XYZ file of C-alpha atoms in Angstrom:
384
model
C 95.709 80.342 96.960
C 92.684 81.108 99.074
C 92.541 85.011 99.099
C 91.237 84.509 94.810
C 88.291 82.540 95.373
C 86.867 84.213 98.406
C 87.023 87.284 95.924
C 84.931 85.744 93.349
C 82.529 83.368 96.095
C 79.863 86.335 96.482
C 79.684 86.612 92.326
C 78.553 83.108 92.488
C 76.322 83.115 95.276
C 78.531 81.912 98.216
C 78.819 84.462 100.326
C 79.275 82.297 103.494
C 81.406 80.489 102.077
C 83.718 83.822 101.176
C 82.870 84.928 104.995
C 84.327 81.844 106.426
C 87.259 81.822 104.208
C 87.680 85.757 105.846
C 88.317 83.392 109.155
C 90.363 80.904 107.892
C 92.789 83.796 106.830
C 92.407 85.334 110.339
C 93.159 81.802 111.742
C 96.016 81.241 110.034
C 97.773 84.623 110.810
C 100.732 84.627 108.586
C 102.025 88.360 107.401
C 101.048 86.593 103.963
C 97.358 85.578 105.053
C 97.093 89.180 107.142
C 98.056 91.024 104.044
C 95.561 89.235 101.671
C 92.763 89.829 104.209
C 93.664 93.505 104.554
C 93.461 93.797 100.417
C 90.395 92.098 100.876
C 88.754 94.784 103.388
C 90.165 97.914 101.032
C 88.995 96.224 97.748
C 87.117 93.584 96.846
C 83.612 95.049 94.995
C 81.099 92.627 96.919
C 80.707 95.252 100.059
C 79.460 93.242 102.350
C 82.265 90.685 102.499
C 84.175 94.180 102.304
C 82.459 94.966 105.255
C 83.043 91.736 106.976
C 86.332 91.772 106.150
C 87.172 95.211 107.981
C 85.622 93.586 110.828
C 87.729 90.940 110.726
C 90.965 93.158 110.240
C 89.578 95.133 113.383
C 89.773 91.663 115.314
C 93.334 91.194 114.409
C 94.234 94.787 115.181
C 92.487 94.919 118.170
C 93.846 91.847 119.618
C 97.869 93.151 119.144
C 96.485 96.853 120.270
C 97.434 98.184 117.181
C 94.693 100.212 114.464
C 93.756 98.538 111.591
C 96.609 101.189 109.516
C 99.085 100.289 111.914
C 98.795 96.730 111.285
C 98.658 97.422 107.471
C 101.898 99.573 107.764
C 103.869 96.082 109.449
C 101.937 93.408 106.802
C 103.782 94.742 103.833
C 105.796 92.067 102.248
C 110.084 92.659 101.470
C 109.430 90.588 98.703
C 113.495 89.563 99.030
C 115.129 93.708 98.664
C 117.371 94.137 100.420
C 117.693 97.397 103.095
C 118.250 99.756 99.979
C 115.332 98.599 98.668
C 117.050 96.808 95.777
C 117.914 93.288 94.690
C 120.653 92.245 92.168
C 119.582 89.330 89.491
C 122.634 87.610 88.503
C 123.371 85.881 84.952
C 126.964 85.267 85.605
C 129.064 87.315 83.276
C 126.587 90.036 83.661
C 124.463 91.394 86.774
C 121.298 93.634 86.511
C 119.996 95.650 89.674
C 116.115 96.114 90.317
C 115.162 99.560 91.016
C 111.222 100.643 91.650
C 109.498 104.004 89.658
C 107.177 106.672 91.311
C 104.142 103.655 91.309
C 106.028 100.741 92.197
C 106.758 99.378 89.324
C 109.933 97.352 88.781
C 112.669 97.957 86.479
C 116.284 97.131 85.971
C 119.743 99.015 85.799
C 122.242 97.122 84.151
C 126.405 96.994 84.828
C 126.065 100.016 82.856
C 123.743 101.972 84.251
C 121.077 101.518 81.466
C 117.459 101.228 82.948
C 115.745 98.934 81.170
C 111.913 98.237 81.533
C 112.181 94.296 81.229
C 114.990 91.787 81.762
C 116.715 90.766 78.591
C 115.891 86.878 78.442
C 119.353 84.897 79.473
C 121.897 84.257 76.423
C 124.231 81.499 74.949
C 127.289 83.433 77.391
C 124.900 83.492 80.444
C 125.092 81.021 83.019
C 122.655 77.854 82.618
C 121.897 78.239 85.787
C 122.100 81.602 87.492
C 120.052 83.276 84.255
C 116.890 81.056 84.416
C 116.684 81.785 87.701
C 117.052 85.220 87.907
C 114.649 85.617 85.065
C 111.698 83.987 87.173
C 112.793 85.742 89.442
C 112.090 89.259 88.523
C 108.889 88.136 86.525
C 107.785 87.087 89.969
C 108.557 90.045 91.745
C 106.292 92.012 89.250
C 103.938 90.126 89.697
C 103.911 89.591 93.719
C 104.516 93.654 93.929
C 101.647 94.617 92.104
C 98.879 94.513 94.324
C 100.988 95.686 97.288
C 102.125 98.766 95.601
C 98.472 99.161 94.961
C 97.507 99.072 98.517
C 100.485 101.254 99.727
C 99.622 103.928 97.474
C 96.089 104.360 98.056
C 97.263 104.318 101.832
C 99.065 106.764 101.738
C 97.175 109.138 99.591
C 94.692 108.392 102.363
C 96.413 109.132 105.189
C 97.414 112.868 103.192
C 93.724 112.922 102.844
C 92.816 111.927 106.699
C 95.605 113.945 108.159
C 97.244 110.263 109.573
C 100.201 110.425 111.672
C 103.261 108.066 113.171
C 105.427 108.348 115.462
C 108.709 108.761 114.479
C 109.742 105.105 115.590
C 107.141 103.879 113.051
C 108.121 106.216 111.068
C 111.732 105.110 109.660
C 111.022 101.096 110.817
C 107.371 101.039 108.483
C 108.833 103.614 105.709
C 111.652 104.684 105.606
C 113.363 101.259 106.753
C 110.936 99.550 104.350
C 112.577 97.808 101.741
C 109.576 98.549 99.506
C 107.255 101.485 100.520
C 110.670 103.533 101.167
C 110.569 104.420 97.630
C 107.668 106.039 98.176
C 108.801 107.747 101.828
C 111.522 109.295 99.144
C 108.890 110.788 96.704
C 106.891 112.715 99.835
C 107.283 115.720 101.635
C 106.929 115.151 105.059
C 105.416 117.061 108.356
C 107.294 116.556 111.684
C 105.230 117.915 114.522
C 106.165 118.464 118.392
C 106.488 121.000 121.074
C 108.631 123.343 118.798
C 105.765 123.533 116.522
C 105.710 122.045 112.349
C 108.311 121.414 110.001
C 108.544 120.055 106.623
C 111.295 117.545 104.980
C 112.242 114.720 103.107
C 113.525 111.428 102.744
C 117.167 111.648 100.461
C 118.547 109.084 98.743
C 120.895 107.809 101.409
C 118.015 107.526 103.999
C 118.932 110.663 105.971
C 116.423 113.636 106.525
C 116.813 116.736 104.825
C 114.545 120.590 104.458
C 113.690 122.744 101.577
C 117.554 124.563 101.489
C 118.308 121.009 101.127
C 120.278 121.008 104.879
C 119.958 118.448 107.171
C 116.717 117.818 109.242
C 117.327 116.506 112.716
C 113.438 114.451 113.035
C 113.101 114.776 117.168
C 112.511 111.528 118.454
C 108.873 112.509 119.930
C 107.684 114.058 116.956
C 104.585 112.915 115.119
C 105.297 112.954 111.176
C 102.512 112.788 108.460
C 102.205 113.256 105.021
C 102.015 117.294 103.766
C 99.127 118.405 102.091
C 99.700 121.725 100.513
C 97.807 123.790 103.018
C 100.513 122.451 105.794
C 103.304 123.923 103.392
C 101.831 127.480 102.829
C 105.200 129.783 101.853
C 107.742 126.692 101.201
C 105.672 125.276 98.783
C 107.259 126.863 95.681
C 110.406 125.610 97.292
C 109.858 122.145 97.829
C 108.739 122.290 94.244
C 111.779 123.367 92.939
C 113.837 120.727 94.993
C 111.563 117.809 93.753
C 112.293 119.686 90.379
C 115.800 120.014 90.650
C 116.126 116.419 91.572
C 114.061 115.211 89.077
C 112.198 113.469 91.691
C 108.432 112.220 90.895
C 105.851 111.779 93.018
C 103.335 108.537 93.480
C 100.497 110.432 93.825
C 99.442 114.560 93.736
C 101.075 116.291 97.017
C 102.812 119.293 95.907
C 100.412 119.823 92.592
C 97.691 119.418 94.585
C 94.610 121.136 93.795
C 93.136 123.339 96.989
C 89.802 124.701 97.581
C 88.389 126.730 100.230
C 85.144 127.117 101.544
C 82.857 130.527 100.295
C 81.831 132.484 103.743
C 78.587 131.863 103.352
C 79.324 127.999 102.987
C 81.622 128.228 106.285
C 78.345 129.477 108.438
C 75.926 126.276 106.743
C 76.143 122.815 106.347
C 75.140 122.533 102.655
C 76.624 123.040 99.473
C 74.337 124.205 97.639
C 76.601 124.907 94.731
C 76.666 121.626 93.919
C 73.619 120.986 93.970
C 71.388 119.990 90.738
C 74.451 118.528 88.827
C 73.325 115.492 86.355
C 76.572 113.270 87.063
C 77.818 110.543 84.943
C 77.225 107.701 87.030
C 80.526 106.164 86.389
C 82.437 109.646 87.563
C 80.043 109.145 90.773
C 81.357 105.823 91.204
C 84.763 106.652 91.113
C 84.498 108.197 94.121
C 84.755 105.324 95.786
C 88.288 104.649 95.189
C 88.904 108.279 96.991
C 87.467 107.055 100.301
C 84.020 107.971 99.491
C 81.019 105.236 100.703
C 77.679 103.867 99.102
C 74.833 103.875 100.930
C 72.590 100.830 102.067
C 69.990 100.051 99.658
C 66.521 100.904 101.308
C 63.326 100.666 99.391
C 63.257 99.194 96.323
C 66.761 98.076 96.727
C 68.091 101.457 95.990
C 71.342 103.256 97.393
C 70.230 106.701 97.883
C 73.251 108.259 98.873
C 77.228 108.134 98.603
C 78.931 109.808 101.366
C 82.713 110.305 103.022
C 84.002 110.624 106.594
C 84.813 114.017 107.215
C 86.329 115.332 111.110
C 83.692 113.274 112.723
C 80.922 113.678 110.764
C 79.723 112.411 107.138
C 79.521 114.442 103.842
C 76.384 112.835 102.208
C 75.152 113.419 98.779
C 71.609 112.401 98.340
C 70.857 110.795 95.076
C 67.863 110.848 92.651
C 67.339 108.136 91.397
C 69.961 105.902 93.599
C 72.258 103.370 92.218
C 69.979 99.615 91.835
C 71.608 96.953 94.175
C 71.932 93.777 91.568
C 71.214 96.085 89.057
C 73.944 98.463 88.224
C 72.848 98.671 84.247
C 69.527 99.540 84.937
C 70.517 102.404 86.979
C 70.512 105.012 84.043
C 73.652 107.141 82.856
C 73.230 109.916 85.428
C 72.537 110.644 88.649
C 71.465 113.809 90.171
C 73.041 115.611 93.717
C 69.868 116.384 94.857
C 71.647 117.697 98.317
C 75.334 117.724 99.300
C 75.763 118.633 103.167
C 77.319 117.747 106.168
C 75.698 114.900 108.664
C 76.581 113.229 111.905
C 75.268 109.642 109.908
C 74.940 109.191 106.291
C 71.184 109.522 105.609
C 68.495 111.447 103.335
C 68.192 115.301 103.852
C 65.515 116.852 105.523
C 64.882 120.178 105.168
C 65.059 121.251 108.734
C 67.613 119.195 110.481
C 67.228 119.094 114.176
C 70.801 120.600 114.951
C 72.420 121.213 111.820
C 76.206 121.098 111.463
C 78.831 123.745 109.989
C 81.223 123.394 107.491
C 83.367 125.710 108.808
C 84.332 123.553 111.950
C 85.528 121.074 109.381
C 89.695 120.756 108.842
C 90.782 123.244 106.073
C 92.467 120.038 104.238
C 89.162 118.219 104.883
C 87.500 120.725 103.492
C 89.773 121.199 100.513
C 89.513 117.242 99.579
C 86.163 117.378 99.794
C 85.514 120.325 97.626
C 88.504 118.695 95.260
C 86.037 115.641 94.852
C 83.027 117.981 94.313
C 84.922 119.972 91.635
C 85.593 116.832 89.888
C 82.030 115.726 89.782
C 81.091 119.174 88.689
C 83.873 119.108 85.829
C 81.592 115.921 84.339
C 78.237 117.365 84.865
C 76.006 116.816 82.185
């Protein structure tokens, strides 16, 4: 397969060579080549073939007028479930049902109803046949599943984060109707949004639509539905909490647990956070950010990234860094680094002390706001 050794090319100093396999994928435009490229362009470490490959992703998108999450949404594989979402491995005498937990991961149910975390290996009574089969089977669905789960999560979490939202069409064909990610759509709270103003609901069991009393939710055909964030629930929170409770349902990611943070006045009127400010950060928590949607910066003098920074309404949340991460040279870097300034820019870049038209914090989302604070708390929480 072509998608592992364009991830390792740039280690061993083949870059083009990783760049032009990014085309070859694009050229061959399968859903299976598609899908490795988008992986590619979320995760791969070398970020300049990331970069290149979000380019290329753009391309595709671009050329069937869709966004580069829109096409994501329609690459996900079925990976042979059927439309529950299931798939039944036969031995003969005895059949076992694949079901999928809050993260994706596989198990089976057997005639029983015993979930089992692996397939019992096929017995003297099971068919030659059938039982090899099914066996390979399921220890190739585990393994084909696991990096799309991967990417489905973190998409969604980011499109709570970002505020995303489909229509309702894309809605039950790219989740709900999804063999796979509907799992997920089941484990969510969900926003519907039109004329007659916001309401929240869920995805049951059967695949029909349902509120917080746990009646039925009629989704209007023109609304736009999105992912809840806490903030969107205000008052039905402690509700939806005690349905997911009720039905022992568990979710892939934080949405109802959520932490949320709000801005001081004082903060709302600048475009610094000064409270974060000073903090000696382990450079590895720092890092981390980067799975959370957060950017490095380019290296500049000396080959050093002085900044990490997030999209945010617009606009960039930058921290400046002292003494910046070493490009090539990730060890040398030291244990810490220091926030020397955390604010809010229209381009990721180092702080001046007199911007020429400074920005305000308060004209950001209150969910944007509340991520970003979440990610500062966390970095604060490690300070040394």
């Amino acid at each position: 397969m072509l998608s592992p050794v364009i991830r390792a090319w740039p280690g061993e100093g083949g870059h083009r060579n990783a760049v032009t396999g990014l085309d070859v994928l694009a050229e061959i435009g399968t859903g299976l080549a598609l899908s490795h490229l988008d992986s590619i362009s979320r995760k791969v470490k070398f970020k300049a073939l990331r970069a290149r490959a979000q380019e290329k992703v753009q391309e595709v998108a671009d050329g069937l007028g869709l966004t580069a999450e829109q096409l994501a949404d329609r690459l996900v594989p079925a990976f042979g479930l059927d439309a529950d979402g299931a798939m039944t491995l036969d031995y003969g005498p005895r059949r076992f049902t694949v079901g999928f937990d809050e993260q994706l991961k596989p198990f089976v149910v057997d005639e029983a109803g015993k979930v089992r975390k692996a397939l019992p290996k096929p017995g003297a009574k099971d068919d030659p046949e059938l039982a090899p089969a099914a066996h390979k089977a399921f220890a190739a669905l585990k393994k084909d599943v696991r990096g799309a789960a991967s990417d489905a999560l973190l998409r969604l979490e980011r499109a709570l984060v970002t505020g995303r939202r489909w229509t309702a069409a894309e809605f039950r064909t790219y989740l709900v109707g999804h063999p796979l990610v509907g799992h997920l759509a089941r484990r969510l709270v969900w926003l519907a949004e039109d004329g007659g103003g916001t309401a929240s609901f869920r995805v049951a069991e059967d695949g029909t639509f349902a509120d917080a009393a746990d009646e039925t939710f009629v989704l209007p055909e023109a609304a736009r539905v999105g992912i809840a964030h806490p903030l969107h629930l205000g008052d039905s929170l402690p509700a939806w909490a005690e349905v997911f409770a009720d039905y022992e349902i568990l979710q892939p990611f934080e949405q109802l647990t959520r932490p949320v943070h709000v801005l001081t006045d004082a903060e709302r009127e600048g475009y610094r956070l000064e409270r974060f400010e000073g903090l000696d950060v382990p450079f590895g928590t720092l890092l981390a950010l980067v799975r959370r949607g957060w950017e490095r910066g380019q290296p500049l003098d000396a080959g050093l990234e002085r900044w990490i920074s997030r999209r945010a309404d617009g606009w960039h949340l930058v921290i400046n860094l002292s003494p910046g991460i070493a490009v090539g040279a990730v060890d040398a870097t030291g244990d810490t680094q220091r926030l020397t300034a955390v604010w809010l820019a229209p381009r990721p870049d180092d702080h001046r002390p007199s911007p020429p038209a400074p920005l305000r914090l308060g004209d950001l989302a209150p969910v944007t706001a509340s991520e970003i604070l979440t990610d500062l708390a966390a970095l604060a929480g490690a300070a040394v």
